[in-house]
Every structure is written in structure tokens, then in C-alpha cells.
Short mmCIF file of C-alpha atoms and ligand atoms in Angstrom, two decimals:
data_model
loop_
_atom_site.label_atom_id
_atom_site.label_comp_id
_atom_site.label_asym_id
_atom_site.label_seq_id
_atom_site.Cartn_x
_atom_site.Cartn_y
_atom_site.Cartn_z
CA UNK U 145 13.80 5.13 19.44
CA UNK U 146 12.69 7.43 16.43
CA UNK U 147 15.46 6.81 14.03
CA UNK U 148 13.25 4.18 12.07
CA UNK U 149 9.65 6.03 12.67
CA UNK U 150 8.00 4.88 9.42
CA UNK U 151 4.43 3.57 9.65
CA UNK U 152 6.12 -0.10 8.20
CA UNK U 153 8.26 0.01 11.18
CA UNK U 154 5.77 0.54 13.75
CA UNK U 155 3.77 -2.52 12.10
CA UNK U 156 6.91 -4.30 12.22
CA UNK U 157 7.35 -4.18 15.57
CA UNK U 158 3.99 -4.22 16.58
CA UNK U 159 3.82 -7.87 15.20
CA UNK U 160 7.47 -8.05 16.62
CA UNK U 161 5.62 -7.05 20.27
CA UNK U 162 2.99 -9.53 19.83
CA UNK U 163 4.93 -12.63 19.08
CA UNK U 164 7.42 -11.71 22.19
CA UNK U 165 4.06 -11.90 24.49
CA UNK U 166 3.12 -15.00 23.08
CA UNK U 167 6.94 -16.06 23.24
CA UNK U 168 7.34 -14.72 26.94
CA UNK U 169 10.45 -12.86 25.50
CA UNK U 170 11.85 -10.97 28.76
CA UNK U 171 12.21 -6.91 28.29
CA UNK U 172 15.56 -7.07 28.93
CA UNK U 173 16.17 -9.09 25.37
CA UNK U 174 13.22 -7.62 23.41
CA UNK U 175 15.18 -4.56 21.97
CA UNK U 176 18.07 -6.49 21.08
CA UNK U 177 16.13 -8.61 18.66
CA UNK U 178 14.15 -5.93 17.74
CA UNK U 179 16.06 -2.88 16.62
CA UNK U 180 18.62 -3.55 13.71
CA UNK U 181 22.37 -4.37 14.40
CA UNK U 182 23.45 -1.18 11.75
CA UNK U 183 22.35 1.07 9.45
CA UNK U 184 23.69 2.85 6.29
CA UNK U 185 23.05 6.37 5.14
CA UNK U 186 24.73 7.49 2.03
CA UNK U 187 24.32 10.09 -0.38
CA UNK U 188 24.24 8.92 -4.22
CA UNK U 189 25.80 12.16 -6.49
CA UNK U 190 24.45 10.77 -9.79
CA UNK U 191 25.46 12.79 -13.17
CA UNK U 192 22.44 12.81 -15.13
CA UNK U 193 22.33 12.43 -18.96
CA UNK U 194 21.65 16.32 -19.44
CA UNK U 195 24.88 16.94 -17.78
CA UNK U 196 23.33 17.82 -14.13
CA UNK U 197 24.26 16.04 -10.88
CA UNK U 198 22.01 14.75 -8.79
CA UNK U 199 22.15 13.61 -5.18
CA UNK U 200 19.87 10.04 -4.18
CA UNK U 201 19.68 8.96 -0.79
CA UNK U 202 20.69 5.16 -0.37
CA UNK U 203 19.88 3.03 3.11
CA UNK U 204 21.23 -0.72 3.56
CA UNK U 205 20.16 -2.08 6.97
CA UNK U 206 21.45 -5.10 8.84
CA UNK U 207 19.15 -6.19 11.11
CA UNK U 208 20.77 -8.93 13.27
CA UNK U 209 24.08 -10.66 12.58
CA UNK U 210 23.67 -13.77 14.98
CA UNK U 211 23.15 -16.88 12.72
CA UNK U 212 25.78 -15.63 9.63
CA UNK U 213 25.94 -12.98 7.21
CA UNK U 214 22.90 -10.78 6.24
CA UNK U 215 20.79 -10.92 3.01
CA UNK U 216 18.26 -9.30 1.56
CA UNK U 217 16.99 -7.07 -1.58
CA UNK U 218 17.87 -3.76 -2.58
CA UNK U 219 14.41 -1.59 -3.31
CA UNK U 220 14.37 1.58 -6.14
CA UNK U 221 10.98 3.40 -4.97
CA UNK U 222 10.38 7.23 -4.70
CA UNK U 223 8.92 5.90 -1.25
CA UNK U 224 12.02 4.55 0.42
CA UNK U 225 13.00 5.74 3.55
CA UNK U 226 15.09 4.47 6.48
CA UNK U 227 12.30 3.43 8.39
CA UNK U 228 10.92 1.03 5.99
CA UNK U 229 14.17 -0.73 5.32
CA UNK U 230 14.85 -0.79 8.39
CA UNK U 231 11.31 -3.07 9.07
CA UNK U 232 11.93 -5.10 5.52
CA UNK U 233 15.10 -6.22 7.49
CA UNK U 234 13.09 -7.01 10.43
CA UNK U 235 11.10 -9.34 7.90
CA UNK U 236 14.19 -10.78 6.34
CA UNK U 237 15.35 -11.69 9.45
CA UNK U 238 11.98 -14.13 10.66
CA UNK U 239 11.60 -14.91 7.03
CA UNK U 240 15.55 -16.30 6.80
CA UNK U 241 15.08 -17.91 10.44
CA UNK U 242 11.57 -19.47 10.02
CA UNK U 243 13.18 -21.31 6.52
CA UNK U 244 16.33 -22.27 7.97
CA UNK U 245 19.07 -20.38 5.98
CA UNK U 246 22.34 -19.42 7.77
CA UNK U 247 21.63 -15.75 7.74
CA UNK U 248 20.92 -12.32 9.66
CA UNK U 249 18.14 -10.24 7.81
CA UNK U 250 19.25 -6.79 5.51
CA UNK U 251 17.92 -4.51 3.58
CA UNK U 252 18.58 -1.55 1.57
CA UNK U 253 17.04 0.76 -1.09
CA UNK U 254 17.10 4.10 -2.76
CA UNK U 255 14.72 6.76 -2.93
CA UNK U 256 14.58 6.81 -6.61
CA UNK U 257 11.41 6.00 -9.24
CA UNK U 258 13.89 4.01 -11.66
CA UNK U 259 11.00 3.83 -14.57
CA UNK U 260 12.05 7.96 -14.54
CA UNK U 261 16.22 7.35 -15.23
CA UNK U 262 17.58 6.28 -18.36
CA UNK U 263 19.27 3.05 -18.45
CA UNK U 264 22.52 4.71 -18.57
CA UNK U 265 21.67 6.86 -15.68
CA UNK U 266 20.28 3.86 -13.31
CA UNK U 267 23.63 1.91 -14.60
CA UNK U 268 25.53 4.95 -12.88
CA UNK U 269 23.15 5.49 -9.64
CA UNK U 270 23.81 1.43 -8.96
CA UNK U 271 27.40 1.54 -9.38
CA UNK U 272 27.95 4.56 -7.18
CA UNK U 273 25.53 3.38 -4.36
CA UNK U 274 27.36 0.23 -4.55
CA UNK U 275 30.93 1.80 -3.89
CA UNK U 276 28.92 4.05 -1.24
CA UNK U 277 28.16 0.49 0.28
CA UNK U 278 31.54 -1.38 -0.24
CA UNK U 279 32.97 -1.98 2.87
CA UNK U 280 29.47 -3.19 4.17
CA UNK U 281 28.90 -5.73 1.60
CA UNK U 282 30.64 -8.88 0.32
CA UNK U 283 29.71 -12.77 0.39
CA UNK U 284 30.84 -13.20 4.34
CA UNK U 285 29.27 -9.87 5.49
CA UNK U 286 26.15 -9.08 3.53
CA UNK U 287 24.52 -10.23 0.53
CA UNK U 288 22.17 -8.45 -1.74
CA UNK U 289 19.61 -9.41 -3.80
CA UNK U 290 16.63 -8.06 -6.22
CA UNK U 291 13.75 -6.56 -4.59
CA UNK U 292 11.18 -3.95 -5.99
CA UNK U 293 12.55 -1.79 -8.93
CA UNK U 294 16.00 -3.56 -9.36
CA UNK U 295 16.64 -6.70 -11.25
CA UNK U 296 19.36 -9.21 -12.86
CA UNK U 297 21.00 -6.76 -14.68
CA UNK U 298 21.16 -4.34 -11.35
CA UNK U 299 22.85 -7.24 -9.93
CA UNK U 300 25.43 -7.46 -12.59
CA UNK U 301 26.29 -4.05 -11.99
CA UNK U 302 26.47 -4.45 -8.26
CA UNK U 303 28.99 -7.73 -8.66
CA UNK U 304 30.99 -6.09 -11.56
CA UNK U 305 31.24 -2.73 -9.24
CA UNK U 306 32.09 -4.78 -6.43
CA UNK U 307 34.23 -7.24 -8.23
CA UNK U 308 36.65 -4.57 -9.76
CA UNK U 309 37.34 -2.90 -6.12
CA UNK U 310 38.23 -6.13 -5.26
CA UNK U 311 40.48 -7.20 -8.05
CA UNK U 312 38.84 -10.43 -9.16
CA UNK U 313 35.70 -11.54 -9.56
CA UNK U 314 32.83 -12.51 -6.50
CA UNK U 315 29.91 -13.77 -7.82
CA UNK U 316 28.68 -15.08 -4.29
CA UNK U 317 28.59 -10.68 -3.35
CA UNK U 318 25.14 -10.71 -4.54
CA UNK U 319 22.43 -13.26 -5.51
CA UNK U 320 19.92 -12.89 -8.40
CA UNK U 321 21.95 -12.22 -10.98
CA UNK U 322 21.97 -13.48 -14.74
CA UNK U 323 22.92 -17.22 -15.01
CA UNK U 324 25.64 -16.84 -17.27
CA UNK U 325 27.41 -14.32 -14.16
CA UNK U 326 27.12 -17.13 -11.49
CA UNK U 327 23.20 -16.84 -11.43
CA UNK U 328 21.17 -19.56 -10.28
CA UNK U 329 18.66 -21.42 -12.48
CA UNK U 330 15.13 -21.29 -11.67
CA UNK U 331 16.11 -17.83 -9.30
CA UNK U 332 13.90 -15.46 -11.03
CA UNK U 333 11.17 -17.68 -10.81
CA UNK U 334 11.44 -18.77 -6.99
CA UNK U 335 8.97 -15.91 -5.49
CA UNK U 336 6.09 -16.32 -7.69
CA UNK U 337 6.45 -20.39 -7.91
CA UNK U 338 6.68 -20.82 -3.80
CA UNK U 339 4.02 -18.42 -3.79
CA UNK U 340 1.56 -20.53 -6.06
CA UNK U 341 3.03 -23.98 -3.97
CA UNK U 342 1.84 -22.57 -0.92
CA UNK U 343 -1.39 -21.31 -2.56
CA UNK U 344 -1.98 -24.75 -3.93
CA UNK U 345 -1.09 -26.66 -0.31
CA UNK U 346 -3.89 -24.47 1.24
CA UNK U 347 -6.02 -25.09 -1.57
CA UNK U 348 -5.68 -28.93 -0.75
CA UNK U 349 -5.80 -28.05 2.69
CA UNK U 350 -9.02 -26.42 2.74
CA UNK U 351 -10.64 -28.79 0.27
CA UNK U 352 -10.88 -26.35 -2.90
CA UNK U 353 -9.80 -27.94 -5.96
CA UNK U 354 -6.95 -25.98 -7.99
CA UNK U 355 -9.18 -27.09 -11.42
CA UNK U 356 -11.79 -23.64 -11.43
CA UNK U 357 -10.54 -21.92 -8.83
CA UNK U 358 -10.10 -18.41 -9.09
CA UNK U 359 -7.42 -15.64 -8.10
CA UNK U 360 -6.61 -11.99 -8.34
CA UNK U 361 -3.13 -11.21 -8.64
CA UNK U 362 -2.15 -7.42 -7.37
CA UNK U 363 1.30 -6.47 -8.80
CA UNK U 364 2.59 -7.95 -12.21
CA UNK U 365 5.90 -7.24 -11.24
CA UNK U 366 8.38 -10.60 -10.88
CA UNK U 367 6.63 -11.90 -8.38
CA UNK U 368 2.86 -11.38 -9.23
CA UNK U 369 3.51 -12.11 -12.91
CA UNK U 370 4.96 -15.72 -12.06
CA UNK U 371 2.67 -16.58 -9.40
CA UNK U 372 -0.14 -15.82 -11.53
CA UNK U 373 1.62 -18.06 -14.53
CA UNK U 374 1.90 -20.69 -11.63
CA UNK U 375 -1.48 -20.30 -10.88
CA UNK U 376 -2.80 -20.81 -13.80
CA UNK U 377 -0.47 -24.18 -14.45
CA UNK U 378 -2.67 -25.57 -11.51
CA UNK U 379 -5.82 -24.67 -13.52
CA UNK U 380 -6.40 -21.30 -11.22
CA UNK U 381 -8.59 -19.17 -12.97
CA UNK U 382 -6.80 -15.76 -12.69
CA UNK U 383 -9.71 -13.17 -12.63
CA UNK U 384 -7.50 -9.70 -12.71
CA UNK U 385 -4.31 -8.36 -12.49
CA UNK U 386 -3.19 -5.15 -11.94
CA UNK U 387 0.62 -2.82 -11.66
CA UNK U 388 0.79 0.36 -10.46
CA UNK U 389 -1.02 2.03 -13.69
CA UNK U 390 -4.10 0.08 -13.19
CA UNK U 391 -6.06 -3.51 -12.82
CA UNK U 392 -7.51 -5.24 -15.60
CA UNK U 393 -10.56 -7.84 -14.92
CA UNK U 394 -11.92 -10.60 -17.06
CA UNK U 395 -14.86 -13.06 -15.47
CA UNK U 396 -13.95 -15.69 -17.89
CA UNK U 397 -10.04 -15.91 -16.63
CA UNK U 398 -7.11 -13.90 -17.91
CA UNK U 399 -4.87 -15.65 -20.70
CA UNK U 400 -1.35 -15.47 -18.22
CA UNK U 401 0.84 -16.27 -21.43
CA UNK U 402 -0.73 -14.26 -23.15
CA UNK U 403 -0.64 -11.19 -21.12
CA UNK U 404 2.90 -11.53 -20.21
CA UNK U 405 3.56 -10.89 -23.65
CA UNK U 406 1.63 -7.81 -23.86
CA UNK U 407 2.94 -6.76 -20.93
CA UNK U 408 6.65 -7.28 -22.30
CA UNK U 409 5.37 -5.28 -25.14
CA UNK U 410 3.74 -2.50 -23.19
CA UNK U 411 5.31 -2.58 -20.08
CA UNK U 412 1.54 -2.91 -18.15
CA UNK U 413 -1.26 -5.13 -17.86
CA UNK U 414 -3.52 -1.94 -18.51
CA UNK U 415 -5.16 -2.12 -22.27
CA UNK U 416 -4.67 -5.45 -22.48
CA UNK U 417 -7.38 -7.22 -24.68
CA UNK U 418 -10.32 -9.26 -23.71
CA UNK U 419 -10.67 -7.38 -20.50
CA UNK U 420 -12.23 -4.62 -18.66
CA UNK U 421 -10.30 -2.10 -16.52
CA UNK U 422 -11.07 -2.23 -12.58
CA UNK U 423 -9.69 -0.02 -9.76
CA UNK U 424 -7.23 -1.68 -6.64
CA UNK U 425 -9.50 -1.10 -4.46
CA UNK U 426 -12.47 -3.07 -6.24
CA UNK U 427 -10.22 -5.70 -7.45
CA UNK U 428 -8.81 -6.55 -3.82
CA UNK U 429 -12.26 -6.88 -2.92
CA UNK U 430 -13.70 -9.42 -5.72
CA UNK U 431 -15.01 -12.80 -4.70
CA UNK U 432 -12.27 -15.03 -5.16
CA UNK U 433 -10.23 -18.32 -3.96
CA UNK U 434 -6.92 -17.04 -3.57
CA UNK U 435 -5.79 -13.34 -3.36
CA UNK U 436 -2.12 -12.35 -4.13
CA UNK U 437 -0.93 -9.00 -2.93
CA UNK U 438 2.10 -8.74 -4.46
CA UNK U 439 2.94 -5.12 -4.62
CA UNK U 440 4.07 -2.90 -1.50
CA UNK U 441 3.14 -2.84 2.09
CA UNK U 442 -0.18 -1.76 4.14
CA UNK U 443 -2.54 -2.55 1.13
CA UNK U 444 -5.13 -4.87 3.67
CA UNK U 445 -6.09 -2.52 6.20
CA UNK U 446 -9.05 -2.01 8.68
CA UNK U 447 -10.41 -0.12 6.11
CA UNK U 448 -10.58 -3.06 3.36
CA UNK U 449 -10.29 -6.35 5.88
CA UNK U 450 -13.68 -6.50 6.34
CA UNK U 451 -14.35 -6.41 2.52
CA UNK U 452 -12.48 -8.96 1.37
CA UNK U 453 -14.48 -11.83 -0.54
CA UNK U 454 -10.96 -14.53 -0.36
CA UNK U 455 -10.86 -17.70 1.04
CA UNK U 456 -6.92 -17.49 1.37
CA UNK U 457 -4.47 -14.67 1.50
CA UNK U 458 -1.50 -15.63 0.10
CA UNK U 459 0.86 -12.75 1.11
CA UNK U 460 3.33 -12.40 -2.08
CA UNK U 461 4.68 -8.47 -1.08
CA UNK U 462 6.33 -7.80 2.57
CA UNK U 463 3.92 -6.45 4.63
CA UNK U 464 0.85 -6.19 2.66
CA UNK U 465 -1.32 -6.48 5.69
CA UNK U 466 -1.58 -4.16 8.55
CA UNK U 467 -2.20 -5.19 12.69
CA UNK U 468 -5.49 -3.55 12.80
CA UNK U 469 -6.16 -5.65 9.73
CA UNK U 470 -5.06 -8.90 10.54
CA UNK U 471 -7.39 -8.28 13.96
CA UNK U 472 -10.04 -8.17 11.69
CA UNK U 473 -9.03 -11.37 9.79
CA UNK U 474 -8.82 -12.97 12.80
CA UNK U 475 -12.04 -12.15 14.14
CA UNK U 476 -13.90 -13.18 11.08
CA UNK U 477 -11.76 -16.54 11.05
CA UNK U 478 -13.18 -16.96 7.46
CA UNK U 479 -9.70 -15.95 5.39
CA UNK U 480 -6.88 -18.33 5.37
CA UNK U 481 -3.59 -16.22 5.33
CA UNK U 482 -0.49 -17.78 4.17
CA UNK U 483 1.54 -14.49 5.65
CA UNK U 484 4.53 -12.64 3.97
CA UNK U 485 7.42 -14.06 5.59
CA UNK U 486 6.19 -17.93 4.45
CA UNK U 487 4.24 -16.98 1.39
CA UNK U 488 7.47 -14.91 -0.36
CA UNK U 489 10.64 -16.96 1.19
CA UNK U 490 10.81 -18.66 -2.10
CA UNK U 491 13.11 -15.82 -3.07
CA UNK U 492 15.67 -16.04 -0.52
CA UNK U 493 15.92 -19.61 -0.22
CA UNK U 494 16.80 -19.43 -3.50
CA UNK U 495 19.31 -16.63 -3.22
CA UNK U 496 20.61 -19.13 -0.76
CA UNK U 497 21.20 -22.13 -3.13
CA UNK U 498 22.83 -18.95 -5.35
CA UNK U 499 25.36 -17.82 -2.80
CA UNK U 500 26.32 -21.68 -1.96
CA UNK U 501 26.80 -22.51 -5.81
CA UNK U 502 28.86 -19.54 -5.97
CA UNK U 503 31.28 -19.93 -2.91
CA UNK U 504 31.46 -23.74 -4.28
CA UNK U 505 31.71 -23.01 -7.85
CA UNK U 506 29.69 -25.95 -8.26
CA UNK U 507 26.38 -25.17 -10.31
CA UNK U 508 22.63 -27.33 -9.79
CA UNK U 509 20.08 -28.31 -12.23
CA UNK U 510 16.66 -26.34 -12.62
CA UNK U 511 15.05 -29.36 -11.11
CA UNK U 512 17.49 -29.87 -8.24
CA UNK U 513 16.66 -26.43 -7.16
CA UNK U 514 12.64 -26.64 -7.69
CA UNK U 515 12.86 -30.22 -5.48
CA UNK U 516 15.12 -27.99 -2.94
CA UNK U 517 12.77 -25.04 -2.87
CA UNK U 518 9.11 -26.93 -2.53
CA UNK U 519 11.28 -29.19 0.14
CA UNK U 520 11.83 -26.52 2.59
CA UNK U 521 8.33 -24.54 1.99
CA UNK U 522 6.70 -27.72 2.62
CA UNK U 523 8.91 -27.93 6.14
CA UNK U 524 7.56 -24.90 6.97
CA UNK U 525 4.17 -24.79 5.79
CA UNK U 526 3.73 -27.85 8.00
CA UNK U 527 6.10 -26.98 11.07
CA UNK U 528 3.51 -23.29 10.72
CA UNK U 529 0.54 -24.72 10.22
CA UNK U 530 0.80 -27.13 13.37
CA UNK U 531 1.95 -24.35 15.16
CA UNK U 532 -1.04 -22.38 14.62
CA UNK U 533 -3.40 -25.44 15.47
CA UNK U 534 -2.28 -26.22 18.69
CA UNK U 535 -1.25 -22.86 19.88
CA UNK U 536 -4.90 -21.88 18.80
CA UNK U 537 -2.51 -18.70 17.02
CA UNK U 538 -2.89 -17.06 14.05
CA UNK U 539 -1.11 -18.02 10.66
CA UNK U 540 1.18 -15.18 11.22
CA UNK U 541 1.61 -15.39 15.08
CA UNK U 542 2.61 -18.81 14.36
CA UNK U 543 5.13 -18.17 11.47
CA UNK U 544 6.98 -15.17 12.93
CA UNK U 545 7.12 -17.16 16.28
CA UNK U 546 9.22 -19.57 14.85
CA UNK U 547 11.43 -17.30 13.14
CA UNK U 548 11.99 -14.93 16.10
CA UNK U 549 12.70 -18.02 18.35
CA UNK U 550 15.00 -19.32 16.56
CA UNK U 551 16.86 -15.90 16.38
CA UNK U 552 16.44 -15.11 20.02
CA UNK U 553 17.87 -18.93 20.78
CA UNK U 554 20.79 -17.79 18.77
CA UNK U 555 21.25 -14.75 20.70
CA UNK U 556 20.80 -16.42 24.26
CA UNK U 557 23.38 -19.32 23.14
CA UNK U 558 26.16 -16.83 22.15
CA UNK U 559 25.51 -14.49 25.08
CA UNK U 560 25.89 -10.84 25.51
CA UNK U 561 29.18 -9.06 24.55
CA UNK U 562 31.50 -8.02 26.40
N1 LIG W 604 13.83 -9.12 -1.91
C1 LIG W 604 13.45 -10.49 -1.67
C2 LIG W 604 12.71 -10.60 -0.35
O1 LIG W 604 12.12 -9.66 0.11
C3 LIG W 604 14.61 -11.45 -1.82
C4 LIG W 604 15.75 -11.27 -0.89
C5 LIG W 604 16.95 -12.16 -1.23
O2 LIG W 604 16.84 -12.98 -2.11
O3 LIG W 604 17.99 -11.98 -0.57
O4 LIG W 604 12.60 -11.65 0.21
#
């Protein structure tokens, strides 16, 4: 099938291929848990503020719809095509699975770079790719969320858009909004925070106190920014950051409070003070404890794998690491990898509490929903972790396994229609 050739989707379901070997998944049900369930194409006429019109190209894939409703974040990126929302689905469906929640994985985007649209103008792009959308979205069908390039306020947009077709207002439509719409508390943290729990669980795992350990963060975006913060609350020592302008690198540790102020400021890590600027490449190679990825996908590769000076890999972005890669990591045995669809669930579980607080009206504390969160990362880190011990299987063999078994019992128990 070439309708989703991407170089994401091929690594997608190359790791898809290798976990239905180790699974003994039979051909004839390999596709159907493969391939997504349905796809949306739709065209995005945008009138810009100069008075021109301009036409976007919007995606939202559902990748299986066996276990409940779909969810999943909505990407802005002047890289987005269908192929790669088509494999972030694939992930959102093993990352939903392997944590439990009641839902198919989704995924949609625009090939847009919002940083180059007024606020006015992204306000009008949402809206319209949200009515483009309608009929394949809503609280029992598919559920939205942030991803890279959208945020709480996109969310607002997407509710109010979606909430005015409708006649009244559905908060549960979308998840990640601002608190005051129906928002959960502690939401916008979730990513970064399960991603420095599991960081810190590995830490104690492999024996390397949190107290002077060190960590380089790549992506200051929701996720990398928090998870650094996080980080640095367990007395990490967070050696450089870096967004998509540049890294910054400071031997001595990087002041997290401090440079999320500069960064609110200045909009980028880059210039801040008290540090030196370093390229990706060199900064994904430094000696360190723990090394975030927390940008886009196919940053580890076989070029860098090799390279890499971490003692764990905690996998903050979807599909930072490649299959030639993770060959390497596995032959040198050397790099702990806590991979994506563990390391970043934080998000959705908490989209999750969101959507049931919404249908239920019923709204949790900050600290009901931390205790929640760490609760079911800890189920999986362990459930993943013994896994991968007695199977002898990687981190990632072991993680997806569980998600795509639980899918594929799903499938098997509901049987084929017609
Ligand atoms: N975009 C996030 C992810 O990749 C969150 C999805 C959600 O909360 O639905 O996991």
C-alpha cells in the first residue's frame, strides 16, 4: 500500500513487523492492525491578513476503532504529510493500549509553520480545519488533543468551533484545553512530568542517583521544557537544551527556572546567559545520564547510535529513534531506552482523565491527577520492564508488544465483519 509512504511510516511498521514476529501474529490479521481504519484529506482555504486566500492541507487519521473512540494530537509543521500521521496514529494506538485507556489511536495535522501566521490568521486556519473535520470528530468518535505547534488556546478554538455547530457546548470534543473551558489540572504538565518519573524509575533502577546526575534536553517545547523543570526538581543536572533555532550548553547545569523565563521572553533557549551555544548534533552526543529527545521523529539514527555517550534514552518525541538505530542500541546493550510510546503516554493518560471529567462534569484535584498519572506509568514501567527481562526483548519490543496484543485481542474477540 503506498497511500502512507513516508519514511515515519515505514519505521512504523517496521517496528509494527517486528513485534508481530515476536507475537506470532498470523498474515492474515497483520494488515488489519496495521494499516489505519480511515483517513482525512481536506483542503484548508485560509484568508490571510493581506486580504489573499490561501489553501492548507489538513490530515486526521484514525488508526483502529476496536477498544472505543480515537484520540490523539493535532500537529502544525511545514513537514506534515499523510504518511506521518498516518504512523503517529499507529503510535497512539500501542501507546493508548499499552496504558490501558479505552481508546483507538488518531492523528491529524496541517502542513503549516504556525510561528509564520498571525494569531488572527492561525485562529481562522483552526476553525476552518475544524469544520473541514466535523463530522469525524466529537467526544464518542474522536478526540483531539495538543501535539507539536498547537496548544490550549488551539483547543479552545477547536471546542468553541465545534461547540457552535452543535448548538451547545462539548467540552469532552477535545482534551488539553484551558482549565477554566473544561481543562484538566496538571494537563499541560503531564508529558514532561511522566517523562522525568520514568527517567527517575530507571535512574533508581540502574543505581544512578537523581542528586548530580546529568541530562540534555532536545526540544524546549511543552514537553522538553517541563521534563527538564522535572528533572531538575530531582536534582538532575540539565547540561543543554536546545529548540529548533539552536542548543545552548552549560557544564555547570542550566538554571531551568530561569531559562523558562527567558525563553517566555524570547521565545528560544538560544542567547540565553551563562551558556555557550552547541549544535544538535554535538549536544545529542554529550556524555550524559539521561537524554531527552523531545522534538520530532528519526533524530537517533545509524548515523548517531553509535555516538551516543547516555546511559538512558528517555524517548519524550514520537519516534525519535529509527530501526537501524535501535539495532545498534541493542547491540551495544549499554543505553537504557525508556521508548516513545511509555516515555510520552503521560499526555494522553491525561487527556483521558480530561475527557472523563468532562462527560461527568465532575472536576479532580491537581494531586488526584499526579497520584492517577505516576499510578498507571508505574503499571507499565513494571508490566514493560518484566517483559523485556524474561522475553530477553528489547525495551521497545517489549512495550509495543503489549500494546499491539492487547489491540489484536480486541480485534480477535469482536471478530471480523460481516
Ligand atoms: N499529542 C500527544 C501524544 O502524542 C497527546 C495526545 C492526546 O493527549 O490525545 O501523545
Amino acid at each position: 500500500m503506498d497511500l502512507y509512504d513516508h519514511p515515519t511510516f515505514a519505521m512504523a511498521a517496521r517496528q509494527f513487523d517486528l513485534v508481530a514476529d515476536h507475537l506470532g501474529i498470523p498474515d492474515n490479521d497483520r494488515d488489519r492492525l496495521k494499516y489505519p481504519k480511515r483517513a482525512l484529506a481536506v483542503s484548508i482555504p485560509v484568508r490571510l491578513d493581506n486580504g489573499n486566500t490561501k489553501v492548507f492541507q489538513g490530515y486526521r487519521v484514525q488508526h483502529h476503532l476496536s477498544l472505543g473512540p480515537t484520540k490523539g494530537g493535532i500537529r502544525y509543521h511545514p513537514d506534515v504529510t499523510l504518511g506521518e500521521v498516518a504512523a503517529l496514529s499507529m503510535w497512539m494506538s500501542w501507546k493508548c493500549a499499552l496504558t490501558g485507556l479505552p481508546y483507538g489511536g488518531a492523528k491529524g495535522g496541517v502542513t503549516v509553520d504556525p510561528r509564520k501566521l498571525s494569531v488572527a490568521e492561525l485562529e481562522r486556519l483552526t476553525r476552518r480545519f475544524t469544520q473541514e473535520i466535523i463530522s469525524f470528530i466529537g467526544p464518542q468518535i474522536d478526540i483531539p488533543a495538543p501535539d507539536v505547534g498547537t496548544n490550549e488556546q488551539t483547543m479552545a478554538w477547536m471546542m468553541d468551533t465545534y461547540s457552535v455547530h452543535t448548538g451547545f457546548s462539548v467540552p469532552g470534543v477535545v482534551t488539553g484545553k484551558p482549565v477554566h473551558l473544561g481543562g484538566s489540572l496538571g494537563r499541560r504538565e503531564a508529558t514532561g512530568r511522566g517523562v522525568a518519573y520514568l527517567a527517575g524509575r530507571a535512574m533508581d533502577m540502574l543505581g544512578i542517583a537523581s542528586t548530580g546526575a546529568t541530562a540534555v534536553v532536545q526540544g524546549f517545547g511543552n514537553v522538553g521544557s517541563v521534563a527538564a523543570y522535572s528533572l531538575a526538581q530531582q536534582g538532575v543536572k540539565i547540561l543543554a537544551v536546545s529548540d529548533v533555532g539552536g542548543g545552548i550548553y552549560n557544564s555547570k547545569g542550566i538554571d531551568t527556572r530561569a531559562l523558562d523565563k527567558w525563553v517566555t521572553a524570547n521565545g528560544t533557549p538560544v542567547g540565553f546567559p551563562d551558556s555557550e551555544p552547541i549544535s544538535n548534533s554535538d549536544m545529542l552526543c554529550l556524555a550524559c545520564d539521561i537524554l531527552v529527545p523531545a522534538a520530532l521523529e528519526r533524530q537517533i539514527t545509524e548515523a548517531n547510535a553509535g555516538n551516543l555517550r547516555c546511559r538512558i534514552l528517555a524517548e519524550a518525541a514520537n519516534g525519535p529513534t529509527t530501526p537501524l538505530a535501535d539495532e545498534i542500541l541493542d547491540r551495544r546493550g549499554d543505553i537504557f531506552v525508556i521508548p516513545d510510546v511509555m516515555c510520552n503516554a503521560g499526555g494522553v493518560v491525561v487527556s483521558y482523565f480530561e475527557w472523563v471529567q468532562d462527560l461527568q462534569s465532575f472536576f479532580w484535584s491537581e494531586q488526584e491527577v499526579v497520584d492517577k498519572l505516576f499510578r498507571i506509568l508505574e503499571g507499565a514501567f513494571v508490566q514493560v520492564t518484566q517483559q523485556a527481562k524474561r522475553g530477553k526483548l528489547s525495551m521497545r519490543i517489549a512495550a509495543l508488544s503489549v500494546g499491539v496484543k492487547r489491540v489484536w485481542e480486541a480485534k480477535k474477540s469482536r471478530g471480523l465483519f460481516p
